[in-house]
Coordinates of C-alpha atoms in Angstrom, one line a residue:
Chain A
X483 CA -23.6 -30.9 13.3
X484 CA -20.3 -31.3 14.5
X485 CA -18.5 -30.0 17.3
X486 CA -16.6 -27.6 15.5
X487 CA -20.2 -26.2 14.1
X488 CA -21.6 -24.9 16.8
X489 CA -18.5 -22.5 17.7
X490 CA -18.9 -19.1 16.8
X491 CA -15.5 -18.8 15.8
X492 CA -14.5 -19.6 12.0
X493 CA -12.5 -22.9 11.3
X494 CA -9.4 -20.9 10.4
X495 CA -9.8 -19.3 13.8
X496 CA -9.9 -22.6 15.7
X497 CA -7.0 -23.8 14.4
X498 CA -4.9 -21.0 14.9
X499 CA -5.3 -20.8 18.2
X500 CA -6.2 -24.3 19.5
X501 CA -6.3 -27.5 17.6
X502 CA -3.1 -26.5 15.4
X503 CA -1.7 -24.4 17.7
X504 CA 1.5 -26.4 19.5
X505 CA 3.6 -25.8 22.3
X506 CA 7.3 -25.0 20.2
X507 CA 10.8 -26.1 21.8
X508 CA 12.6 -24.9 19.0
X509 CA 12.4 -21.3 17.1
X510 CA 13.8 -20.2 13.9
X511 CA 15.7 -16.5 14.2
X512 CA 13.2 -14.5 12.9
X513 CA 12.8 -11.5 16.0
X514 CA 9.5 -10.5 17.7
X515 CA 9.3 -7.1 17.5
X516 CA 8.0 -4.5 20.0
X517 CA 5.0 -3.5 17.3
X518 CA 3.9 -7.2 17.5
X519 CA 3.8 -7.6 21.0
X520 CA 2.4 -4.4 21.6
X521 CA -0.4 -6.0 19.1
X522 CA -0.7 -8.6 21.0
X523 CA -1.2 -6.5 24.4
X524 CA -3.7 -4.6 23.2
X525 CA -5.6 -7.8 22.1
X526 CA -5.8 -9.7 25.2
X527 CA -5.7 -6.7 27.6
X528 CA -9.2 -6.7 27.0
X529 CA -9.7 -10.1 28.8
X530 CA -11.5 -9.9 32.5
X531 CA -9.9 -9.8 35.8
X532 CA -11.9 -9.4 39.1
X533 CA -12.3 -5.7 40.1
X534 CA -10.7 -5.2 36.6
X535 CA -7.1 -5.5 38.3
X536 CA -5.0 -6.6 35.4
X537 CA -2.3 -7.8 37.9
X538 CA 0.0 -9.3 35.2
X539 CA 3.0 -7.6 34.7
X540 CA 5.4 -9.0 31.4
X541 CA 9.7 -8.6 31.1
X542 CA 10.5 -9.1 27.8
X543 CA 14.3 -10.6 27.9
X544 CA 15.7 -10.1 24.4
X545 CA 19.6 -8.7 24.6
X546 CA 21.9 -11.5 25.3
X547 CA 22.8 -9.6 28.9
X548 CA 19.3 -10.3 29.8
X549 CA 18.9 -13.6 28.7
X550 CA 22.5 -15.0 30.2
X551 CA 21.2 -13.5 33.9
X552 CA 17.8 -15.8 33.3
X553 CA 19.6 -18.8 31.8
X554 CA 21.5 -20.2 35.1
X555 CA 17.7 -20.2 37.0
X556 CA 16.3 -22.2 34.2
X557 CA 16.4 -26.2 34.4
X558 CA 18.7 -28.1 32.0
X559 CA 16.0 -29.3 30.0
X560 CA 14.4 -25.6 29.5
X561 CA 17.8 -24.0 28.8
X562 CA 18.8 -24.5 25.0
X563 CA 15.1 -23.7 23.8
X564 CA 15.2 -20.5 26.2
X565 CA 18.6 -19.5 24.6
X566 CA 17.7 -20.1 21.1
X567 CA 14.5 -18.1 21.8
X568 CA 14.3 -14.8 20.2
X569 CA 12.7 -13.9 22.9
X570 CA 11.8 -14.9 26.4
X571 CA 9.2 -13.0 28.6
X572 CA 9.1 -13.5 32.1
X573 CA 5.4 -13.5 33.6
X574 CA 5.1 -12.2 36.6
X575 CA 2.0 -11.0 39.5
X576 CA 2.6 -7.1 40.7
X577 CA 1.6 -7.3 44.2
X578 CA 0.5 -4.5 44.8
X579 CA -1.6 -4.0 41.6
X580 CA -4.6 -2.3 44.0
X581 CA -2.5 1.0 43.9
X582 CA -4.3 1.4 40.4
X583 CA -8.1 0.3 41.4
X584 CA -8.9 4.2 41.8
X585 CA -8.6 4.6 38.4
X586 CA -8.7 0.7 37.1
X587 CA -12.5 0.4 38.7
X588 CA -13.7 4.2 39.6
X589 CA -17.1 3.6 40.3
X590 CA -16.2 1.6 43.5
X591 CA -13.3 4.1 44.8
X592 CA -12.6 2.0 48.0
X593 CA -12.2 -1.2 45.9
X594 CA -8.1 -0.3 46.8
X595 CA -8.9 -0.9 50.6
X596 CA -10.8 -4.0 50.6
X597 CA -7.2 -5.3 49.7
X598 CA -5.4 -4.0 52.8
X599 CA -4.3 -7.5 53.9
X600 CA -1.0 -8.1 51.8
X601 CA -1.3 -12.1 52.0
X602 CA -4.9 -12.3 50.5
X603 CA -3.6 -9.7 47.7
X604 CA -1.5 -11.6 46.8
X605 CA -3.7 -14.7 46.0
X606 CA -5.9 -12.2 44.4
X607 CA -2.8 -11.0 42.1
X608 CA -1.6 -14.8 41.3
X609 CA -4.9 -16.3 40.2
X610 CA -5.6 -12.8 38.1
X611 CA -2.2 -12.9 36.2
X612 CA -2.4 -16.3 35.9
X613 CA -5.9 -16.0 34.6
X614 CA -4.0 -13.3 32.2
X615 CA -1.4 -15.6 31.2
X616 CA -4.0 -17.9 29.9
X617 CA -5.5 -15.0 27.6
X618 CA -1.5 -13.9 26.5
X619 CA -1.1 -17.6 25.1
X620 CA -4.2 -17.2 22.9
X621 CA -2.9 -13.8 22.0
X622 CA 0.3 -14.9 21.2
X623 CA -1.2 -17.6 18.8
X624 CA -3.4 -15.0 17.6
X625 CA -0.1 -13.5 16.2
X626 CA 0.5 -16.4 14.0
X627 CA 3.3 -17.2 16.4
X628 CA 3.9 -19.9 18.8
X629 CA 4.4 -19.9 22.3
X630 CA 6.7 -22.6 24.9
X631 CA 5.2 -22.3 28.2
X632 CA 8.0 -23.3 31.2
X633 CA 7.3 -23.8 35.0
X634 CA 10.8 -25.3 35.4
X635 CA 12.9 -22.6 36.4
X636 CA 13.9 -21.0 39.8
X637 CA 10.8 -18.9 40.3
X638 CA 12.2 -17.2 43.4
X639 CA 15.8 -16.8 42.2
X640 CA 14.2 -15.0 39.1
X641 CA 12.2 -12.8 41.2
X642 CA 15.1 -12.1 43.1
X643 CA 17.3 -11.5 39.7
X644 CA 15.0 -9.5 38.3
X645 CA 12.0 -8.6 40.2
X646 CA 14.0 -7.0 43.2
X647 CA 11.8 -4.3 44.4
X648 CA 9.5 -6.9 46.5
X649 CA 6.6 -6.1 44.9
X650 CA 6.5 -9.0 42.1
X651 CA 5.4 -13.1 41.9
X652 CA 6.9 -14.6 39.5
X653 CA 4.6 -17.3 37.6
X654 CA 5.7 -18.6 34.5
X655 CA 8.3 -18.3 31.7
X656 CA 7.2 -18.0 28.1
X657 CA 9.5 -18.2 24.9
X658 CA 7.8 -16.8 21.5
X659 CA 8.9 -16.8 18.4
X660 CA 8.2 -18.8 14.8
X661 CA 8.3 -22.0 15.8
X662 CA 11.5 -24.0 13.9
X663 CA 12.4 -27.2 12.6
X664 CA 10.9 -30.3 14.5
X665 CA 9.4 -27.7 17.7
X666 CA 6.9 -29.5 18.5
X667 CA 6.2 -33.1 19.7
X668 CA 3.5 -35.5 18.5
X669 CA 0.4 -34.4 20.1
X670 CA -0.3 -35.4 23.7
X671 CA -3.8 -37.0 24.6
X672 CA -6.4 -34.7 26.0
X673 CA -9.0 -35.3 28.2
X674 CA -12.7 -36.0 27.1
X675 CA -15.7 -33.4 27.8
X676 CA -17.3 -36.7 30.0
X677 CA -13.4 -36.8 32.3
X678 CA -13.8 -33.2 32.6
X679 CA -17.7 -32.0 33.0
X680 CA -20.2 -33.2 35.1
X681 CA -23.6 -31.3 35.1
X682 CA -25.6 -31.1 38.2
Chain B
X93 CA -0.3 -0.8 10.1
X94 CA -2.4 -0.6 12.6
X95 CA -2.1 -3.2 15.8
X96 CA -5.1 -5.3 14.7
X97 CA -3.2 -5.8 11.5
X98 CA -0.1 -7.5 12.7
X99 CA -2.6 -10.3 14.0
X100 CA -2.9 -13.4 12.3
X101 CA -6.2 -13.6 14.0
X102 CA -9.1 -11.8 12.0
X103 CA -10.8 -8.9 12.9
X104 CA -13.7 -10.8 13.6
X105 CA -12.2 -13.1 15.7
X106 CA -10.4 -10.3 17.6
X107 CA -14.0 -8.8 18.4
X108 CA -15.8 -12.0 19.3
X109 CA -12.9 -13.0 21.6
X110 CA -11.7 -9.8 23.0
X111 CA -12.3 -6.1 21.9
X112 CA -16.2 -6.6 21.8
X113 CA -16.6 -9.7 24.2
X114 CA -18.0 -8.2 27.6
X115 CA -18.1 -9.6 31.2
X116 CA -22.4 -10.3 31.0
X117 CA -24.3 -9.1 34.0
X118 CA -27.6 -10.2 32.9
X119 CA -28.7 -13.4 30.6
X120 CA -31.6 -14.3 28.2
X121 CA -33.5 -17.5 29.0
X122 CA -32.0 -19.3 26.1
X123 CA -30.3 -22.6 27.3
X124 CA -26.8 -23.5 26.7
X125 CA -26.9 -26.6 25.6
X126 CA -24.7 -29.8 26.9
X127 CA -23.4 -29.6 22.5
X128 CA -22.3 -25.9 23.0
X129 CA -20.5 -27.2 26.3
X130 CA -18.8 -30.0 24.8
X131 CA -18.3 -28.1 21.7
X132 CA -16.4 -25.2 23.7
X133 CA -14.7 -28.1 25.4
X134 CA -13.6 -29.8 22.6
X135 CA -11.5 -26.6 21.8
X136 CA -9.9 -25.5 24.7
X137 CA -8.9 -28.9 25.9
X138 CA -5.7 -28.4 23.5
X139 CA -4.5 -25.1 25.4
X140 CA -1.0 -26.4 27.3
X141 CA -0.8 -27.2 30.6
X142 CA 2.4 -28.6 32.7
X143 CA 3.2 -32.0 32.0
X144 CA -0.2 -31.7 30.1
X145 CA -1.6 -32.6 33.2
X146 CA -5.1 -30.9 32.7
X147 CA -6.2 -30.3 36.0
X148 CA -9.1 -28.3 35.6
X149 CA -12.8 -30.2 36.6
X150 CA -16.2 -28.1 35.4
X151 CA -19.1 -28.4 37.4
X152 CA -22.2 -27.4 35.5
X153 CA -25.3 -26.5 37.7
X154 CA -28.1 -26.2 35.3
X155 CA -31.2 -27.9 37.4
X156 CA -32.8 -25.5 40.4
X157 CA -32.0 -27.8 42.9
X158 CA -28.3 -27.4 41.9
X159 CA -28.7 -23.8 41.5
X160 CA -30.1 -23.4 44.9
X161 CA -27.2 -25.9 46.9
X162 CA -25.3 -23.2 45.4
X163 CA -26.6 -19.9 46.2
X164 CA -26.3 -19.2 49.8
X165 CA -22.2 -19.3 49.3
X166 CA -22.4 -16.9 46.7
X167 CA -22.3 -12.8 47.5
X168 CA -25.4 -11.1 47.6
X169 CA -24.0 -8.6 44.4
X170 CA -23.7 -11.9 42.8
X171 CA -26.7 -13.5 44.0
X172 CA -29.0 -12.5 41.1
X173 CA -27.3 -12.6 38.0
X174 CA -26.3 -16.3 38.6
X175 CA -29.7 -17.4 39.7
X176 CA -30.3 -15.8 36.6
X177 CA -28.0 -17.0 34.5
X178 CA -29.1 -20.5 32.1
X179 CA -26.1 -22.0 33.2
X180 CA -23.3 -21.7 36.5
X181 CA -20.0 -23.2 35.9
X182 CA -18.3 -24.5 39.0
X183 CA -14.6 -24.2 38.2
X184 CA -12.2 -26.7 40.1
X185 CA -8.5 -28.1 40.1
X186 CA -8.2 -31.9 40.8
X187 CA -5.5 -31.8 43.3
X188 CA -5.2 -35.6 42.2
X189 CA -4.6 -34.8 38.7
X190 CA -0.8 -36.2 38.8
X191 CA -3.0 -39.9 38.6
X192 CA -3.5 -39.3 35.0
X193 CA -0.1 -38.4 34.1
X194 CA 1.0 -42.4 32.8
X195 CA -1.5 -41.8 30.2
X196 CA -1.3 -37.8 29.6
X197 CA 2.4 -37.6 29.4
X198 CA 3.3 -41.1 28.6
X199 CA 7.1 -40.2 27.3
X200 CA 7.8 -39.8 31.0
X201 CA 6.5 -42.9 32.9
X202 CA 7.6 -41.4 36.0
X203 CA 5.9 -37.7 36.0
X204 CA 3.6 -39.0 38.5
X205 CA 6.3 -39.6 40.7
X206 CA 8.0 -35.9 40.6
X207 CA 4.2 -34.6 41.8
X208 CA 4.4 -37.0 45.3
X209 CA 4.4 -33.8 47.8
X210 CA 0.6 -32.6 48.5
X211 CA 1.6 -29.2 49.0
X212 CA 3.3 -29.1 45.7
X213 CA 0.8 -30.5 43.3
X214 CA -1.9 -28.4 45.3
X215 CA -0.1 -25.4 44.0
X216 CA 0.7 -26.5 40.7
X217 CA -3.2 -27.7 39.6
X218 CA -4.3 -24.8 41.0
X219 CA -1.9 -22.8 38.8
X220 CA -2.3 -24.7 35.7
X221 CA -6.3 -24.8 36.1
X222 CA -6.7 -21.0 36.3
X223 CA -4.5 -21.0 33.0
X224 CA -7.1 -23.5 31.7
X225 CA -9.8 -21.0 32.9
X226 CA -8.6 -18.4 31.2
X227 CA -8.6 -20.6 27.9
X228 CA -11.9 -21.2 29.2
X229 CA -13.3 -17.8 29.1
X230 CA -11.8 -17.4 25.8
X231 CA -13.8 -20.8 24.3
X232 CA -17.0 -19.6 25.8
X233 CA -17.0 -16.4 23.9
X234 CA -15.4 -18.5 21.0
X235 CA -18.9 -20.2 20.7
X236 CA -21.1 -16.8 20.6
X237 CA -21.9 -17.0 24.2
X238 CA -21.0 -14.4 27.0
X239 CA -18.8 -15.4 30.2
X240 CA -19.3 -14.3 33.8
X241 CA -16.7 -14.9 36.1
X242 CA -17.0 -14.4 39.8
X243 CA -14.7 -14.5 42.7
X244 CA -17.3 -13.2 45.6
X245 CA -18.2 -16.8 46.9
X246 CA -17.3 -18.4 49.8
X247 CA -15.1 -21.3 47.8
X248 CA -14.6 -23.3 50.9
X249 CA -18.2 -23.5 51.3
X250 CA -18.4 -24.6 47.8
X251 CA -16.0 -27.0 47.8
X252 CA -18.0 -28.6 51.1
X253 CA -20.8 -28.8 49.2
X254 CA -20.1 -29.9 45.8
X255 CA -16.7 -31.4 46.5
X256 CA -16.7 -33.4 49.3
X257 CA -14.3 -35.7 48.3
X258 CA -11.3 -33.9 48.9
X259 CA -9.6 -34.2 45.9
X260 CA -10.7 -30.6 44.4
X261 CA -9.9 -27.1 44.9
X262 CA -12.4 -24.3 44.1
X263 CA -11.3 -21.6 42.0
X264 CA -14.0 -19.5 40.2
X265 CA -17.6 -19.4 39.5
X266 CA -18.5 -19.1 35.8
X267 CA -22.1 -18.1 34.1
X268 CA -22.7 -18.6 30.8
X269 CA -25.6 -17.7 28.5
X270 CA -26.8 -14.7 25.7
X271 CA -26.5 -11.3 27.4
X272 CA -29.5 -9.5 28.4
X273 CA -30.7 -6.0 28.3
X274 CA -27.9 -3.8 30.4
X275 CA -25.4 -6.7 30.1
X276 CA -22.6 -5.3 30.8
X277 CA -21.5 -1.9 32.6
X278 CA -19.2 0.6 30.8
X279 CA -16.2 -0.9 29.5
X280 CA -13.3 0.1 32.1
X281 CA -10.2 1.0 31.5
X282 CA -7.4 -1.0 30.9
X283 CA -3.5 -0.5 31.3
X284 CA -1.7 0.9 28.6
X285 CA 1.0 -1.7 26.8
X286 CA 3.9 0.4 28.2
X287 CA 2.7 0.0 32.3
X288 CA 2.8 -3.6 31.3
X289 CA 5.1 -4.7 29.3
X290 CA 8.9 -3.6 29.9
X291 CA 12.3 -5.2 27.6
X292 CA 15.7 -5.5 28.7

């Protein structure tokens, strides 16, 4: 049986999200809409965050104001792909996400207290978003469109730009769109299961 | 059209990954087999990463003497569920990741180089293993099984004791197996697409 056999998961499925799926440096103009990335919310909303927390918080640039204010905190290499993006989302960590605990996990109402210690919180909101980020990339392939990751950008003169109220991290910037002529590179090794897992 | 319908992604899918995928409390006794793990490997091993740098190293405790090493650093509301559990992943980030880099992102030769400062690539294989995590998560319940994640562990102790070479980082503790009777608790709430997502 091969490896692909023992997945759950239909081939079609697979591919869509994984193995076929390819980081895109190019898009064609076809927009994202609102209704598709709501779809794609309330997909991967469902995925688990400790004390249910949901920490991720999502700008969507899509007017050219907003994209030329992200543009001159993006590297050079980043820049044409982000501009040529229809859009661009900026990932970011909400702090101060154990405001909503009362009502995000009820049966433990003092969950929002056991987070009192700001530095610690915001650990706890980074790994959780970025946790979330992993499940928005599989949702945004689960749209049948492609997603271009970027870490090179100015992460605190972002925040500053457009996170002002002191309450954000920013993590990651993500274009999406239908990925366009020659958006992807040849396919970059990966790791085997023996580099990666030990068993104990 | 309904939200479900402006995914590539098939209803099926959608429910096996997301809307009917539940955090498991409980397990059946049936093992997860080193196949299933390489098969949920051999997926998620595609999801992107920086520099496709891969950082993220799974520890699989399946024997009882691994299972016990572990258990005193885990908290006593976790305590049961993972000595119950057929499998415990121990989720790490290679700190030393950046060594692979000549062969994982050989266009650049000099990618290693740009990762020179500890601190840095600390920070940046933490990051970039959580996102692998959270493709993680999604591959387990792409093969049928149910993920636990837990964050109430003493990860230092962890890392002394399964790690003590000093080149890993400790993020998460992961069971995996069929769910048992009273898996999971009532499904909490989650935020609404509009106290997520904002466009400008």
């Amino acid at each position: 049986m091969t490896a692909d056999r023992l997945l759950a998961l239909d081939k079609a499925g697979q591919d869509l999200l994984f193995r076929a799926a390819r980081t895109a440096n190019t898009f064609t103009g076809e927009p994202v809409t609102d209704a598709q990335v709501a779809a794609i919310h309330d997909l991967v909303r469902y995925g688990p965050t400790a004390l249910n927390g949901q920490p991720l918080r999502v700008l969507l640039l899509r007017s050219p104001e907003s994209r030329a204010r992200l543009l001159p905190y993006v590297s050079g290499g980043n820049r044409a792909k982000t501009a040529g993006a229809p859009l661009t989302a900026v990932l970011a960590a909400d702090v101060d996400f154990h405001e909503r605990l009362p009502e995000l996990f009820p049966h433990r109402p003092d969950a929002k207290d056991w987070l009192s210690d700001r530095e610690e919180r915001v650990a706890q909101a980074r790994f959780n978003a970025t946790l979330q980020v992993g499940y928005l990339v599989v949702g945004v392939r689960a749209a049948g469109l492609a997603a271009g990751p970027m870490a090179g950008f100015d992460a605190e003169g972002v925040r500053r730009e457009f996170f002002p109220d002191g309450r954000h991290e920013v993590l990651l910037l993500l274009n999406i769109g239908r990925p366009g002529p020659d958006a992807a590179r040849e396919r970059l090794p990966r790791l085997a299961t023996e580099e990666v897992v030990r068993t104990l």
